[in-house]
């Protein structure tokens, strides 16, 4: 049986790549309590969801946005009643550390002018969750039209961060967690929570789960102890 | 008749062909450059398919309407006009290539004997590309003889050898012709060679 | 020098790359042979199919693998039912992905060498009593050796660098499918982990440098100055 | 059949791939020549360097490009200051990324052909009065043609499929750097866009099939039955 | 003295060398297979570097301690023992390769003249690989002559030709020797050829 060894090596968690550090810390804390250490596989939410829908045997899925979790749910692959929101996040405007720029992301703010001839680094707004939130926020603030053709859409939010770190883009929009983790960028401003749909990382047990530990680990992740770990990495409560 | 050949093959506009019968012994093929001597040997060896005709040698049919033996079943020993040694094998491995594949009962000679009368004993460890023209030619002769063939096809095998070496090798060819009674098809432009070796002369190209 | 975890990643990459390349070699050679030697209807199609993994973005190749070899896929489900073999989330799946990505490079290299073989030498071998297969083994194959070695190097290097198809197909599971490029990806997700990325990238480079040195040594050994001086 | 937007993507992919391959060709040939013909200290290092983009995950290559050619990078800043050239977020940057990813494949293919050249023919050309360069142009180069063609096909196919380095270096800007693989990637991120993905992937395949047919035709034209029958 | 050669070159354990002077005319190089005749021609052509010595021909120094002309500056016309035609050029382009590079004032003959006396007019459109042994040999001779060289190096140039063709070509070689006064180094094992053509015979290998 393919997952016979899974019991000893802990449940298999498929998690969005942006949770890399925080979830690793949480898993370590869980293992310290004497449990088998969960196996963590980090990739883009889309790749992971496709693997689940192709019948891959895993225990827990943590997505970076709702649509992919919805897709898995629609395919009937979630264990009913186990879907919950793990953490939330905020969207921030960043600039290279050395930048002097001051700019509050409020209605009609002068984003296009601040960019000058440069481009705004974002995760791909047509594809990647962070990009979609960014697009929603800029639209709500009425500046999307000014900057839509001045974007540098990156493969994922970390790649957008790197563009700003390297000075390739004077400004970027990333999650607060990314900005906090980087030494090379400065937060210029935080987007109003109301300007975009709530940023939530949903998690759920999978139908294919064979691991007895999986449900307990899920509960741990939603516990106060784990919340504290995620908060340390800059995540908000969902 | 040890040899009965009647073949034809078209190349573009021209037709190559030959029709002759011959007794066992050495049949010298004669004719101007480009008339089709090499092509004829290729057909006998099974490397070139005649458009029509038959090839019978020593009682065996190598090719006719119904038969087309693959080259390895024809048991010819072919000394090519251009040597054609295996570049990735040393001289010794070239010489032994056919010898290893031959039925031990049929073998005519040992590596040492061949190396001796061809004067190539000192070349056994060399790569073919490093040989001189005449050295390569002698290795090619040795390789064909060591394969213990039932017919010998020799395409100007002595053309770049000096008189002394030529004499030695002709003596061996005579022995093969007379003692082993192997039929030989022999292409040469050298009058002296043909006079000494041939039991029969065939003019190729009608 | 290396942590146990890094050793594990290197060992896995070697295993995946080595198995991928060696297992693909016969198939790749056969394809190269057929493409070099035969003209038949559908030849161009076969050629295009072989090039496919080069042309498609790796993520698409991974997705196609997932669709075909996943537990619900037409091939994957049969492998599972009939042979009890799963590729999903296994290092064997990673090797399959690497193999498919390396295939076009390996086929091309060997095809170039096969096309360069002097076929008259095969004829010479036949007249010396070698059957088709023996002539192939003793003449054609050794003469195609430069292409085979190039294919091994290219294929191995490509396997060592394979990322997109692998993560899409078999995910990023430490100890099972997390090869060097996937570990690098994970490290890249952590801002400020450039040192770790550099370290892992250098490991990749070291691996392929090893393969390169090995192949150069083999070439030198087999081609040991066969040529005639000053010609 | 195709929307205007899709046409734009195809045209851009062709431009990026074509420029990448044609502009790299001379450099790749020179590298192949040096690696095939000369023994010098550092040769293995050069060989390894050429293989590097094959071994490293494309994202790392893209990241290195960003570090080197970005506005703050040692090369990028000089290009900007001295020549006024920016590669960042430009199709030229995408072509640079594609070129670098295609380089190892192109070099290997040509190197195999160059190693197969009978150098005595170059000697023959020299005795007939050809200087080094003329002999190179009229003898060596044409004899290496199969490798050059293979390099063009491989390089073009690889360019058409290039994703990781491109998106990391020049991001995914429609009309400027969004080549087919980047468009495919965007589509793949959206649940249920499989039809779109398939459509775009088929376009990629069509492009490289075109290149394949062209190259086969060229091969057939140049190698038009030179061989002797039945030899 | 038109020719003054004194060279030595080591191959592994053996040493190849020659030392002789000769008047203009045709110097036949004689010696058993593997003695170093081809190597000597290669040294004259600039394809093989002597370890020491000098090569002076017709008043020009091709090689000595201070000089080492590149092959293209030596203006030799070399008929190689193995033909060595360019496989990627048709017969006509092979023939014209050196002709195009030569100074028009120095040219000896036209393509038509060469094709005529060599009997290869019907082969001009063919690829070298499709030629018979003798056909290729004749094309190789034509290619060397058309390059309008100041020295001719001929390595068994007539070995696979029939008597009639051989006679025709020898007549041309005699004319080149006597009318154009081009010095010729000529390797052959054929007594009749050497007797007819040679103004001098040199035994290679001391
Ligand atoms: N790379 C090499 N290593 C060792 N020996 C070599 C090498 N190249 C040539 N030789 C030897 O040098 C000798 C001279 O060769 P060369 O071709 O000059 O002979 P030749 O007089 O032309 O003979 P032939 O009449 O058979 O053509 C030969 O014995 C040959 O084997
Ligand atoms: N592929 C081809 N296309 C056209 N003609 C060809 C082809 N192959 C061979 N021939 C011709 O067939 C003829 C016979 O060639 P073959 O090699 O049999 O001649 P040969 O009698 O051996 O000549 P030689 O004494 O010069 O070696 C030649 O005129 C040759 O040019
Ligand atoms: Mg012939
Ligand atoms: Mg010689």
PDB file of N, CA and C in Angstrom, chain B residues 71 104 120 163 172 204:
ATOM      1  N   UNK B  71      24.772 -10.502 -46.612  1.00  0.00           N
ATOM      2  CA  UNK B  71      26.230 -10.557 -46.788  1.00  0.00           C
ATOM      3  C   UNK B  71      26.901 -11.554 -45.859  1.00  0.00           C
ATOM      4  N   UNK B 104      35.697 -22.415 -36.447  1.00  0.00           N
ATOM      5  CA  UNK B 104      37.113 -22.787 -36.286  1.00  0.00           C
ATOM      6  C   UNK B 104      37.566 -23.844 -37.291  1.00  0.00           C
ATOM      7  N   UNK B 120      53.168  -7.457 -40.998  1.00  0.00           N
ATOM      8  CA  UNK B 120      52.475  -6.446 -40.203  1.00  0.00           C
ATOM      9  C   UNK B 120      52.522  -6.775 -38.716  1.00  0.00           C
ATOM     10  N   UNK B 163      57.457  -4.013 -54.894  1.00  0.00           N
ATOM     11  CA  UNK B 163      57.578  -5.258 -55.660  1.00  0.00           C
ATOM     12  C   UNK B 163      57.841  -6.473 -54.769  1.00  0.00           C
ATOM     13  N   UNK B 172      51.147 -16.278 -51.645  1.00  0.00           N
ATOM     14  CA  UNK B 172      50.071 -16.750 -50.759  1.00  0.00           C
ATOM     15  C   UNK B 172      48.768 -16.883 -51.534  1.00  0.00           C
ATOM     16  N   UNK B 204      35.041  -6.844 -68.183  1.00  0.00           N
ATOM     17  CA  UNK B 204      33.768  -6.318 -67.662  1.00  0.00           C
ATOM     18  C   UNK B 204      33.277  -5.214 -68.587  1.00  0.00           C
TER      19      UNK B 204
END
